[in-house]
Amino acid sequence: MAYTIVTKNTVRDRFLPAPRPDVWKGVEDKDWNNWIWQQQKRVKSFEQLEKVVNVTEDERTAFAKSNEMFNMGITPYYASLMDPNDPNCPIRLQSVPSIGELSVRDIDLEDPLGEEKDMPVPGITHRYPDRVLFYTTHNCPVFCRHCTRKRKVSDPSSAAANKQLEDGLNYIETHKEVRDVIISGGDPLSNSDDRLEYILSRLRAMEHIQVFRIGTRNLVTLPQRITDSFAQMLTKYHPVFVHTHFNHPKECTQEAFDAVARLANAGCVVNNQMVLLKGVNDDPKLVMELNHKLLMMRVRPYYIFQCDMAQGISHFRTPVEKGLEIIESLRGWTSGMAVPHYVIDGPGGGGKIPLIPNYVKSHEGKKWTLRNYKNDTFVYEEP
Ligand code: SF4
């Protein structure tokens, strides 16, 4: 029997292009879609910000007092997602300084993940037995206000010079137990294609390296960075995993959809690491919507991170119960693929500690009394 196949795939149409605010209406598409133009035109001053949104007095004060500690930098693309009239807009909360940043509590930590103490050579964090984190740049297209590496990111004195890069590569080369390298920063896609390809080619030439992951938020903040030629370059070095950081459904635009498609079509696996942030995504329905959108974009929701104890971000931290509530609202109620791992990074360098709601009601000998997602009870007996 002959089948008539009519292909109609409209998934992409479910994602809207980012709007273009008045201030950039006259920009030609060839510039707007060019990642270098986007980098060069980043919103860095308060005067520029005032042209994009109706700023509040709190934002003005916060900018004046925080900019020296942690710069503001927002790509026109990401700024275009901001609601000009809502200071609580989730995009704005993530990218415009707020008063909360100015308070540092006694319990806050400068290096919340203890990365510096597990650093055998500058730029390499070697904490787990078989994998390392490789710091390759201090720069990012957008300086996220909730960044856990504020102590280094945006600070030119933390730049990864070529000598540091070589020392890091040499360390990995001589440590045969390392099979997985997380290429990080800052945002590693702030490096040029040539510099990134140099790193990837060196790593791929090492027999003991099995996989590497590129940890980048460019898919969210500067999707134009994922050019066809960049994606094509990656195909030479598979398996390449890309770990990104979508936090809100508003970030799932057609531009982001296309950027992920370029990577996925080039054979990359793309995972998402959401950070749980008060006022941005501490809402079970919203996280479900985000995860559904991510799956349609071919991004697997992988982690939800509890917000770290970094200095100046305590206003973003939620109770731990909120994370458990979100997982409980996903598990069973939607596809397992849309249920990420909820983890707390052990403060001071404990590594990722998973947290899951308790589904065990009791356990006696070989008998386990369990509840399912609807709270119905089931008994499982071991042989
Ligand atoms: S992209 Fe990542 S490293 Fe850069 S500012 Fe945002 S959270 Fe920090």
mmCIF file of C-alpha atoms and ligand atoms in Angstrom:
data_model
loop_
_atom_site.group_PDB
_atom_site.id
_atom_site.type_symbol
_atom_site.label_atom_id
_atom_site.label_comp_id
_atom_site.label_asym_id
_atom_site.label_seq_id
_atom_site.Cartn_x
_atom_site.Cartn_y
_atom_site.Cartn_z
ATOM 1 C CA MET A 1 0.000 0.000 0.000
ATOM 2 C CA ALA A 2 1.257 3.461 -0.869
ATOM 3 C CA TYR A 3 0.986 6.057 1.851
ATOM 4 C CA THR A 4 0.382 9.679 1.028
ATOM 5 C CA ILE A 5 2.502 11.772 3.348
ATOM 6 C CA VAL A 6 1.681 15.404 3.876
ATOM 7 C CA THR A 7 4.343 17.034 6.014
ATOM 8 C CA LYS A 8 3.055 19.924 8.024
ATOM 9 C CA ASN A 9 5.300 20.853 10.906
ATOM 10 C CA THR A 10 4.241 24.130 12.469
ATOM 11 C CA VAL A 11 6.059 23.821 15.779
ATOM 12 C CA ARG A 12 8.385 26.715 14.950
ATOM 13 C CA ASP A 13 5.356 28.971 14.360
ATOM 14 C CA ARG A 14 4.361 28.494 17.988
ATOM 15 C CA PHE A 15 7.381 30.579 18.977
ATOM 16 C CA LEU A 16 7.193 34.319 18.404
ATOM 17 C CA PRO A 17 10.117 36.439 17.242
ATOM 18 C CA ALA A 18 11.428 38.934 19.800
ATOM 19 C CA PRO A 19 9.744 42.341 19.434
ATOM 20 C CA ARG A 20 11.898 45.271 18.290
ATOM 21 C CA PRO A 21 11.607 48.276 20.675
ATOM 22 C CA ASP A 22 11.430 51.768 19.134
ATOM 23 C CA VAL A 23 15.042 52.551 19.978
ATOM 24 C CA TRP A 24 16.207 49.818 17.567
ATOM 25 C CA LYS A 25 13.413 50.068 14.971
ATOM 26 C CA GLY A 26 15.722 51.624 12.417
ATOM 27 C CA VAL A 27 18.417 48.960 12.707
ATOM 28 C CA GLU A 28 18.849 46.879 9.579
ATOM 29 C CA ASP A 29 18.141 43.146 9.961
ATOM 30 C CA LYS A 30 21.657 42.294 8.846
ATOM 31 C CA ASP A 31 22.963 44.165 11.896
ATOM 32 C CA TRP A 32 20.294 43.000 14.334
ATOM 33 C CA ASN A 33 20.972 39.379 13.385
ATOM 34 C CA ASN A 34 24.715 39.804 13.691
ATOM 35 C CA TRP A 35 26.083 38.657 17.031
ATOM 36 C CA ILE A 36 29.046 41.016 16.893
ATOM 37 C CA TRP A 37 26.713 43.984 16.405
ATOM 38 C CA GLN A 38 24.643 42.731 19.339
ATOM 39 C CA GLN A 39 27.766 42.491 21.500
ATOM 40 C CA GLN A 40 28.959 45.946 20.503
ATOM 41 C CA LYS A 41 25.607 47.585 21.164
ATOM 42 C CA ARG A 42 25.046 46.115 24.599
ATOM 43 C CA VAL A 43 23.120 48.274 27.040
ATOM 44 C CA LYS A 44 25.761 49.183 29.603
ATOM 45 C CA SER A 45 24.857 52.645 30.840
ATOM 46 C CA PHE A 46 21.808 53.926 32.640
ATOM 47 C CA GLU A 47 21.205 56.467 29.864
ATOM 48 C CA GLN A 48 20.971 53.623 27.352
ATOM 49 C CA LEU A 49 18.663 51.668 29.626
ATOM 50 C CA GLU A 50 16.328 54.661 29.924
ATOM 51 C CA LYS A 51 15.814 54.520 26.169
ATOM 52 C CA VAL A 52 14.521 50.943 26.414
ATOM 53 C CA VAL A 53 12.393 50.842 29.578
ATOM 54 C CA ASN A 54 10.715 53.229 31.978
ATOM 55 C CA VAL A 55 13.223 52.942 34.783
ATOM 56 C CA THR A 56 12.350 53.169 38.457
ATOM 57 C CA GLU A 57 14.139 55.116 41.185
ATOM 58 C CA ASP A 58 15.152 51.798 42.790
ATOM 59 C CA GLU A 59 16.800 50.682 39.553
ATOM 60 C CA ARG A 60 18.609 54.026 39.311
ATOM 61 C CA THR A 61 19.961 53.714 42.860
ATOM 62 C CA ALA A 62 20.872 50.056 42.403
ATOM 63 C CA PHE A 63 22.724 50.767 39.159
ATOM 64 C CA ALA A 64 24.694 53.627 40.700
ATOM 65 C CA LYS A 65 25.775 51.536 43.666
ATOM 66 C CA SER A 66 26.320 48.144 42.038
ATOM 67 C CA ASN A 67 27.852 48.879 38.652
ATOM 68 C CA GLU A 68 31.409 48.986 39.923
ATOM 69 C CA MET A 69 31.064 45.628 41.674
ATOM 70 C CA PHE A 70 29.242 43.866 38.855
ATOM 71 C CA ASN A 71 28.664 45.608 35.553
ATOM 72 C CA MET A 72 25.386 45.819 33.752
ATOM 73 C CA GLY A 73 25.494 44.463 30.197
ATOM 74 C CA ILE A 74 22.409 43.509 28.176
ATOM 75 C CA THR A 75 22.274 42.616 24.495
ATOM 76 C CA PRO A 76 19.674 44.571 22.500
ATOM 77 C CA TYR A 77 18.041 41.213 21.703
ATOM 78 C CA TYR A 78 17.607 40.286 25.380
ATOM 79 C CA ALA A 79 16.610 43.851 26.280
ATOM 80 C CA SER A 80 13.894 43.667 23.623
ATOM 81 C CA LEU A 81 12.207 40.941 25.699
ATOM 82 C CA MET A 82 11.824 43.284 28.672
ATOM 83 C CA ASP A 83 8.465 44.774 29.563
ATOM 84 C CA PRO A 84 9.191 48.529 29.513
ATOM 85 C CA ASN A 85 6.478 49.254 32.067
ATOM 86 C CA ASP A 86 6.919 46.421 34.536
ATOM 87 C CA PRO A 87 9.936 46.522 36.854
ATOM 88 C CA ASN A 88 9.023 42.986 37.948
ATOM 89 C CA CYS A 89 9.326 41.658 34.405
ATOM 90 C CA PRO A 90 11.315 38.390 34.692
ATOM 91 C CA ILE A 91 13.754 39.449 31.966
ATOM 92 C CA ARG A 92 14.329 42.769 33.672
ATOM 93 C CA LEU A 93 14.834 41.145 37.082
ATOM 94 C CA GLN A 94 17.537 38.939 35.587
ATOM 95 C CA SER A 95 19.433 41.703 33.813
ATOM 96 C CA VAL A 96 18.839 45.132 35.428
ATOM 97 C CA PRO A 97 20.440 45.836 38.853
ATOM 98 C CA SER A 98 17.991 45.877 41.742
ATOM 99 C CA ILE A 99 18.185 47.112 45.309
ATOM 100 C CA GLY A 100 18.384 43.551 46.656
ATOM 101 C CA GLU A 101 21.917 43.242 45.252
ATOM 102 C CA LEU A 102 23.195 45.845 47.656
ATOM 103 C CA SER A 103 22.602 43.773 50.766
ATOM 104 C CA VAL A 104 25.173 41.136 51.621
ATOM 105 C CA ARG A 105 24.231 38.875 54.513
ATOM 106 C CA ASP A 106 26.651 37.324 56.977
ATOM 107 C CA ILE A 107 25.873 33.867 55.641
ATOM 108 C CA ASP A 108 26.508 34.825 51.999
ATOM 109 C CA LEU A 109 29.659 33.446 50.403
ATOM 110 C CA GLU A 110 32.028 35.072 47.916
ATOM 111 C CA ASP A 111 32.812 31.729 46.310
ATOM 112 C CA PRO A 112 29.631 29.761 47.110
ATOM 113 C CA LEU A 113 30.671 26.599 45.282
ATOM 114 C CA GLY A 114 34.204 26.579 46.694
ATOM 115 C CA GLU A 115 35.599 26.517 43.159
ATOM 116 C CA GLU A 116 38.852 28.263 43.993
ATOM 117 C CA LYS A 117 39.849 25.752 46.668
ATOM 118 C CA ASP A 118 39.525 22.834 44.231
ATOM 119 C CA MET A 119 41.693 24.612 41.641
ATOM 120 C CA PRO A 120 44.952 22.716 41.020
ATOM 121 C CA VAL A 121 45.950 25.255 38.322
ATOM 122 C CA PRO A 122 44.252 28.594 37.638
ATOM 123 C CA GLY A 123 41.118 28.063 35.559
ATOM 124 C CA ILE A 124 40.608 24.350 36.306
ATOM 125 C CA THR A 125 38.217 23.186 39.027
ATOM 126 C CA HIS A 126 38.792 19.486 39.660
ATOM 127 C CA ARG A 127 36.329 18.347 42.296
ATOM 128 C CA TYR A 128 34.754 15.154 41.029
ATOM 129 C CA PRO A 129 36.869 12.114 40.150
ATOM 130 C CA ASP A 130 36.332 11.998 36.381
ATOM 131 C CA ARG A 131 35.470 15.517 35.225
ATOM 132 C CA VAL A 132 36.767 19.072 35.393
ATOM 133 C CA LEU A 133 35.387 22.558 34.889
ATOM 134 C CA PHE A 134 37.499 24.653 32.529
ATOM 135 C CA TYR A 135 37.206 28.447 32.918
ATOM 136 C CA THR A 136 37.921 30.036 29.509
ATOM 137 C CA THR A 137 36.677 33.644 29.732
ATOM 138 C CA HIS A 138 35.333 36.229 32.167
ATOM 139 C CA ASN A 139 32.891 37.668 29.633
ATOM 140 C CA CYS A 140 29.183 37.074 28.916
ATOM 141 C CA PRO A 141 26.734 38.819 26.547
ATOM 142 C CA VAL A 142 24.403 39.556 29.473
ATOM 143 C CA PHE A 143 25.612 39.821 33.047
ATOM 144 C CA CYS A 144 22.894 37.908 34.877
ATOM 145 C CA ARG A 145 22.087 39.555 38.176
ATOM 146 C CA HIS A 146 21.813 36.131 39.846
ATOM 147 C CA CYS A 147 25.238 34.957 38.641
ATOM 148 C CA THR A 148 26.973 32.675 41.083
ATOM 149 C CA ARG A 149 30.408 33.654 39.746
ATOM 150 C CA LYS A 150 29.988 37.396 40.222
ATOM 151 C CA ARG A 151 33.403 37.465 41.850
ATOM 152 C CA LYS A 152 35.019 36.864 38.443
ATOM 153 C CA VAL A 153 32.501 37.397 35.663
ATOM 154 C CA SER A 154 32.626 40.867 34.056
ATOM 155 C CA ASP A 155 35.996 41.596 35.717
ATOM 156 C CA PRO A 156 38.755 41.963 33.078
ATOM 157 C CA SER A 157 41.390 41.049 35.681
ATOM 158 C CA SER A 158 39.840 37.548 35.684
ATOM 159 C CA ALA A 159 40.290 37.101 31.927
ATOM 160 C CA ALA A 160 41.635 33.677 30.926
ATOM 161 C CA ALA A 161 44.898 34.642 29.197
ATOM 162 C CA ASN A 162 46.485 32.277 26.677
ATOM 163 C CA LYS A 163 49.034 31.064 29.229
ATOM 164 C CA GLN A 164 46.230 30.083 31.627
ATOM 165 C CA LEU A 165 44.453 28.306 28.782
ATOM 166 C CA GLU A 166 47.599 26.328 27.932
ATOM 167 C CA ASP A 167 48.198 25.423 31.576
ATOM 168 C CA GLY A 168 44.604 24.210 31.831
ATOM 169 C CA LEU A 169 44.883 22.099 28.684
ATOM 170 C CA ASN A 170 48.170 20.649 29.880
ATOM 171 C CA TYR A 171 46.599 19.754 33.221
ATOM 172 C CA ILE A 172 43.762 17.909 31.481
ATOM 173 C CA GLU A 173 46.227 16.183 29.170
ATOM 174 C CA THR A 174 48.238 14.769 32.056
ATOM 175 C CA HIS A 175 45.215 13.732 34.149
ATOM 176 C CA LYS A 176 44.074 10.562 32.454
ATOM 177 C CA GLU A 177 41.244 10.025 34.933
ATOM 178 C CA VAL A 178 39.368 12.992 33.416
ATOM 179 C CA ARG A 179 36.869 11.845 30.799
ATOM 180 C CA ASP A 180 34.447 14.808 30.763
ATOM 181 C CA VAL A 181 35.322 18.515 30.458
ATOM 182 C CA ILE A 182 32.856 21.317 31.162
ATOM 183 C CA ILE A 183 33.970 24.295 29.094
ATOM 184 C CA SER A 184 32.801 27.271 31.065
ATOM 185 C CA GLY A 185 33.420 30.894 32.037
ATOM 186 C CA GLY A 186 31.788 33.488 31.967
ATOM 187 C CA ASP A 187 30.253 32.304 28.773
ATOM 188 C CA PRO A 188 32.644 30.283 26.600
ATOM 189 C CA LEU A 189 30.874 31.481 23.466
ATOM 190 C CA SER A 190 32.354 34.897 24.243
ATOM 191 C CA ASN A 191 35.549 33.366 22.853
ATOM 192 C CA SER A 192 36.092 33.629 19.120
ATOM 193 C CA ASP A 193 35.272 30.575 16.975
ATOM 194 C CA ASP A 194 39.018 30.128 16.395
ATOM 195 C CA ARG A 195 39.864 30.113 20.091
ATOM 196 C CA LEU A 196 37.006 27.718 20.834
ATOM 197 C CA GLU A 197 37.985 25.419 18.023
ATOM 198 C CA TYR A 198 41.541 25.389 19.311
ATOM 199 C CA ILE A 199 40.263 24.275 22.748
ATOM 200 C CA LEU A 200 37.960 21.633 21.279
ATOM 201 C CA SER A 201 40.609 20.267 18.927
ATOM 202 C CA ARG A 202 43.144 19.957 21.738
ATOM 203 C CA LEU A 203 40.635 18.162 23.952
ATOM 204 C CA ARG A 204 39.433 15.842 21.201
ATOM 205 C CA ALA A 205 43.024 14.808 20.496
ATOM 206 C CA MET A 206 43.322 13.476 24.074
ATOM 207 C CA GLU A 207 42.528 9.754 24.120
ATOM 208 C CA HIS A 208 41.100 9.802 27.650
ATOM 209 C CA ILE A 209 38.557 12.557 26.961
ATOM 210 C CA GLN A 210 35.199 11.057 26.067
ATOM 211 C CA VAL A 211 32.816 14.019 26.101
ATOM 212 C CA PHE A 212 32.772 17.726 26.649
ATOM 213 C CA ARG A 213 30.026 20.112 27.503
ATOM 214 C CA ILE A 214 29.864 23.740 26.539
ATOM 215 C CA GLY A 215 28.079 25.713 29.267
ATOM 216 C CA THR A 216 26.537 28.711 27.520
ATOM 217 C CA ARG A 217 23.662 31.124 27.978
ATOM 218 C CA ASN A 218 24.041 32.512 24.462
ATOM 219 C CA LEU A 219 21.013 30.504 23.319
ATOM 220 C CA VAL A 220 18.997 32.671 25.719
ATOM 221 C CA THR A 221 20.758 36.020 25.625
ATOM 222 C CA LEU A 222 22.381 36.095 22.181
ATOM 223 C CA PRO A 223 20.999 33.334 19.933
ATOM 224 C CA GLN A 224 22.531 35.091 16.909
ATOM 225 C CA ARG A 225 25.878 33.773 18.192
ATOM 226 C CA ILE A 226 24.937 30.263 17.012
ATOM 227 C CA THR A 227 25.858 30.739 13.391
ATOM 228 C CA ASP A 228 25.750 27.982 10.790
ATOM 229 C CA SER A 229 29.532 28.021 10.600
ATOM 230 C CA PHE A 230 29.890 27.666 14.365
ATOM 231 C CA ALA A 231 27.463 24.731 14.451
ATOM 232 C CA GLN A 232 29.268 23.173 11.500
ATOM 233 C CA MET A 233 32.601 23.501 13.293
ATOM 234 C CA LEU A 234 31.229 21.541 16.271
ATOM 235 C CA THR A 235 30.398 18.537 14.081
ATOM 236 C CA LYS A 236 34.130 17.763 13.887
ATOM 237 C CA TYR A 237 34.397 17.207 17.610
ATOM 238 C CA HIS A 238 31.395 15.104 18.623
ATOM 239 C CA PRO A 239 30.102 14.076 21.068
ATOM 240 C CA VAL A 240 29.445 17.699 22.059
ATOM 241 C CA PHE A 241 26.874 18.478 24.743
ATOM 242 C CA VAL A 242 25.585 22.019 25.185
ATOM 243 C CA HIS A 243 24.291 23.033 28.598
ATOM 244 C CA THR A 244 22.228 26.170 28.603
ATOM 245 C CA HIS A 245 20.215 28.228 31.061
ATOM 246 C CA PHE A 246 16.637 29.175 30.161
ATOM 247 C CA ASN A 247 14.762 30.456 33.211
ATOM 248 C CA HIS A 248 11.440 31.696 31.857
ATOM 249 C CA PRO A 249 9.046 30.911 28.959
ATOM 250 C CA LYS A 250 9.481 34.499 27.684
ATOM 251 C CA GLU A 251 13.021 33.513 26.710
ATOM 252 C CA CYS A 252 11.694 30.825 24.346
ATOM 253 C CA THR A 253 11.526 32.945 21.208
ATOM 254 C CA GLN A 254 11.707 31.999 17.558
ATOM 255 C CA GLU A 255 15.321 33.221 17.529
ATOM 256 C CA ALA A 256 16.140 30.848 20.401
ATOM 257 C CA PHE A 257 14.219 28.048 18.664
ATOM 258 C CA ASP A 258 16.304 28.544 15.516
ATOM 259 C CA ALA A 259 19.564 28.685 17.443
ATOM 260 C CA VAL A 260 18.822 25.401 19.203
ATOM 261 C CA ALA A 261 17.775 23.895 15.869
ATOM 262 C CA ARG A 262 21.154 24.783 14.365
ATOM 263 C CA LEU A 263 22.919 22.995 17.216
ATOM 264 C CA ALA A 264 20.555 20.017 17.301
ATOM 265 C CA ASN A 265 20.723 19.621 13.520
ATOM 266 C CA ALA A 266 24.494 19.610 13.871
ATOM 267 C CA GLY A 267 24.190 16.686 16.268
ATOM 268 C CA CYS A 268 24.610 18.426 19.625
ATOM 269 C CA VAL A 269 22.574 17.367 22.638
ATOM 270 C CA VAL A 270 21.176 20.442 24.401
ATOM 271 C CA ASN A 271 20.279 20.353 28.112
ATOM 272 C CA ASN A 272 18.807 23.099 30.266
ATOM 273 C CA GLN A 273 19.919 24.129 33.736
ATOM 274 C CA MET A 274 17.279 26.416 35.215
ATOM 275 C CA VAL A 275 18.026 28.382 38.361
ATOM 276 C CA LEU A 276 15.105 28.765 40.733
ATOM 277 C CA LEU A 277 14.673 32.516 41.268
ATOM 278 C CA LYS A 278 12.134 34.316 43.420
ATOM 279 C CA GLY A 279 9.867 36.495 41.304
ATOM 280 C CA VAL A 280 11.183 35.014 38.061
ATOM 281 C CA ASN A 281 10.190 31.359 37.981
ATOM 282 C CA ASP A 282 9.111 30.245 41.485
ATOM 283 C CA ASP A 283 5.783 29.056 40.142
ATOM 284 C CA PRO A 284 5.000 25.406 39.300
ATOM 285 C CA LYS A 285 2.717 26.256 36.334
ATOM 286 C CA LEU A 286 5.318 28.533 34.835
ATOM 287 C CA VAL A 287 8.057 25.892 35.141
ATOM 288 C CA MET A 288 5.800 23.348 33.466
ATOM 289 C CA GLU A 289 5.173 25.790 30.601
ATOM 290 C CA LEU A 290 8.901 26.468 30.305
ATOM 291 C CA ASN A 291 9.767 22.786 30.213
ATOM 292 C CA HIS A 292 7.104 22.032 27.613
ATOM 293 C CA LYS A 293 8.451 24.816 25.416
ATOM 294 C CA LEU A 294 12.016 23.595 25.873
ATOM 295 C CA LEU A 295 11.092 20.092 24.745
ATOM 296 C CA MET A 296 9.441 21.509 21.614
ATOM 297 C CA MET A 297 12.709 23.358 21.001
ATOM 298 C CA ARG A 298 14.654 20.077 21.430
ATOM 299 C CA VAL A 299 16.139 21.128 24.772
ATOM 300 C CA ARG A 300 15.954 18.594 27.587
ATOM 301 C CA PRO A 301 15.150 20.078 31.031
ATOM 302 C CA TYR A 302 18.078 18.668 33.007
ATOM 303 C CA TYR A 303 18.526 20.539 36.292
ATOM 304 C CA ILE A 304 16.700 22.974 38.516
ATOM 305 C CA PHE A 305 19.313 24.572 40.739
ATOM 306 C CA GLN A 306 18.422 26.014 44.088
ATOM 307 C CA CYS A 307 19.819 29.569 44.007
ATOM 308 C CA ASP A 308 23.319 29.589 45.539
ATOM 309 C CA MET A 309 24.413 31.495 48.640
ATOM 310 C CA ALA A 310 26.467 33.970 46.593
ATOM 311 C CA GLN A 311 26.825 37.539 47.805
ATOM 312 C CA GLY A 312 24.190 40.007 46.652
ATOM 313 C CA ILE A 313 21.683 37.491 45.336
ATOM 314 C CA SER A 314 19.803 36.552 48.509
ATOM 315 C CA HIS A 315 16.728 38.438 47.216
ATOM 316 C CA PHE A 316 16.447 35.738 44.541
ATOM 317 C CA ARG A 317 16.530 32.825 46.964
ATOM 318 C CA THR A 318 13.342 30.854 47.617
ATOM 319 C CA PRO A 319 12.597 28.368 50.407
ATOM 320 C CA VAL A 320 13.765 24.857 49.504
ATOM 321 C CA GLU A 321 10.133 23.715 49.811
ATOM 322 C CA LYS A 322 9.361 25.729 46.670
ATOM 323 C CA GLY A 323 11.707 23.573 44.609
ATOM 324 C CA LEU A 324 10.197 20.391 46.034
ATOM 325 C CA GLU A 325 6.709 21.729 45.317
ATOM 326 C CA ILE A 326 7.702 22.349 41.703
ATOM 327 C CA ILE A 327 9.073 18.822 41.270
ATOM 328 C CA GLU A 328 5.957 17.371 42.899
ATOM 329 C CA SER A 329 3.793 19.383 40.495
ATOM 330 C CA LEU A 330 5.664 17.952 37.504
ATOM 331 C CA ARG A 331 6.320 14.295 38.366
ATOM 332 C CA GLY A 332 3.447 12.186 37.061
ATOM 333 C CA TRP A 333 1.460 15.191 35.904
ATOM 334 C CA THR A 334 3.536 15.579 32.756
ATOM 335 C CA SER A 335 6.059 13.599 30.683
ATOM 336 C CA GLY A 336 9.066 12.370 32.642
ATOM 337 C CA MET A 337 11.245 14.133 30.053
ATOM 338 C CA ALA A 338 9.913 17.436 31.402
ATOM 339 C CA VAL A 339 10.953 16.635 34.976
ATOM 340 C CA PRO A 340 14.490 17.841 35.717
ATOM 341 C CA HIS A 341 16.642 16.983 38.740
ATOM 342 C CA TYR A 342 16.277 19.488 41.561
ATOM 343 C CA VAL A 343 19.655 19.992 43.235
ATOM 344 C CA ILE A 344 21.424 22.153 45.772
ATOM 345 C CA ASP A 345 25.085 22.765 45.137
ATOM 346 C CA GLY A 346 26.581 22.010 48.560
ATOM 347 C CA PRO A 347 27.792 25.408 49.869
ATOM 348 C CA GLY A 348 31.567 25.646 49.999
ATOM 349 C CA GLY A 349 32.161 22.830 47.495
ATOM 350 C CA GLY A 350 29.951 19.857 48.398
ATOM 351 C CA GLY A 351 28.890 19.233 44.810
ATOM 352 C CA LYS A 352 25.335 18.652 43.611
ATOM 353 C CA ILE A 353 22.960 17.168 46.146
ATOM 354 C CA PRO A 354 19.633 15.947 44.698
ATOM 355 C CA LEU A 355 16.373 16.616 46.471
ATOM 356 C CA ILE A 356 13.156 14.765 45.702
ATOM 357 C CA PRO A 357 9.750 14.761 47.361
ATOM 358 C CA ASN A 358 9.249 11.750 49.608
ATOM 359 C CA TYR A 359 7.170 9.071 47.909
ATOM 360 C CA VAL A 360 7.910 6.377 50.536
ATOM 361 C CA LYS A 361 5.155 6.246 53.182
ATOM 362 C CA SER A 362 6.734 3.413 55.147
ATOM 363 C CA HIS A 363 9.238 0.579 54.787
ATOM 364 C CA GLU A 364 9.167 -2.594 56.869
ATOM 365 C CA GLY A 365 11.382 -5.520 55.954
ATOM 366 C CA LYS A 366 10.605 -6.364 52.351
ATOM 367 C CA LYS A 367 7.475 -4.266 52.225
ATOM 368 C CA TRP A 368 7.541 -0.751 50.812
ATOM 369 C CA THR A 369 4.426 1.379 51.111
ATOM 370 C CA LEU A 370 4.566 4.063 48.477
ATOM 371 C CA ARG A 371 2.405 6.903 47.251
ATOM 372 C CA ASN A 372 2.084 7.984 43.640
ATOM 373 C CA TYR A 373 1.760 11.497 42.257
ATOM 374 C CA LYS A 374 -1.997 11.507 43.037
ATOM 375 C CA ASN A 375 -1.324 10.417 46.615
ATOM 376 C CA ASP A 376 -2.801 6.951 46.027
ATOM 377 C CA THR A 377 -1.100 4.243 48.093
ATOM 378 C CA PHE A 378 0.620 1.151 46.662
ATOM 379 C CA VAL A 379 2.554 -1.656 48.308
ATOM 380 C CA TYR A 380 5.626 -3.166 46.653
ATOM 381 C CA GLU A 381 7.154 -6.344 48.052
ATOM 382 C CA GLU A 382 10.690 -7.476 47.405
ATOM 383 C CA PRO A 383 11.223 -11.190 46.663
HETATM 384 S S1 SF4 B 1 25.773 33.727 31.516
HETATM 385 FE FE1 SF4 B 1 26.301 32.413 33.271
HETATM 386 S S2 SF4 B 1 28.359 33.087 33.877
HETATM 387 FE FE2 SF4 B 1 27.502 34.699 32.575
HETATM 388 S S3 SF4 B 1 26.569 36.166 33.967
HETATM 389 FE FE3 SF4 B 1 24.968 34.731 33.342
HETATM 390 S S4 SF4 B 1 24.967 33.156 34.927
HETATM 391 FE FE4 SF4 B 1 26.922 34.268 35.118
#
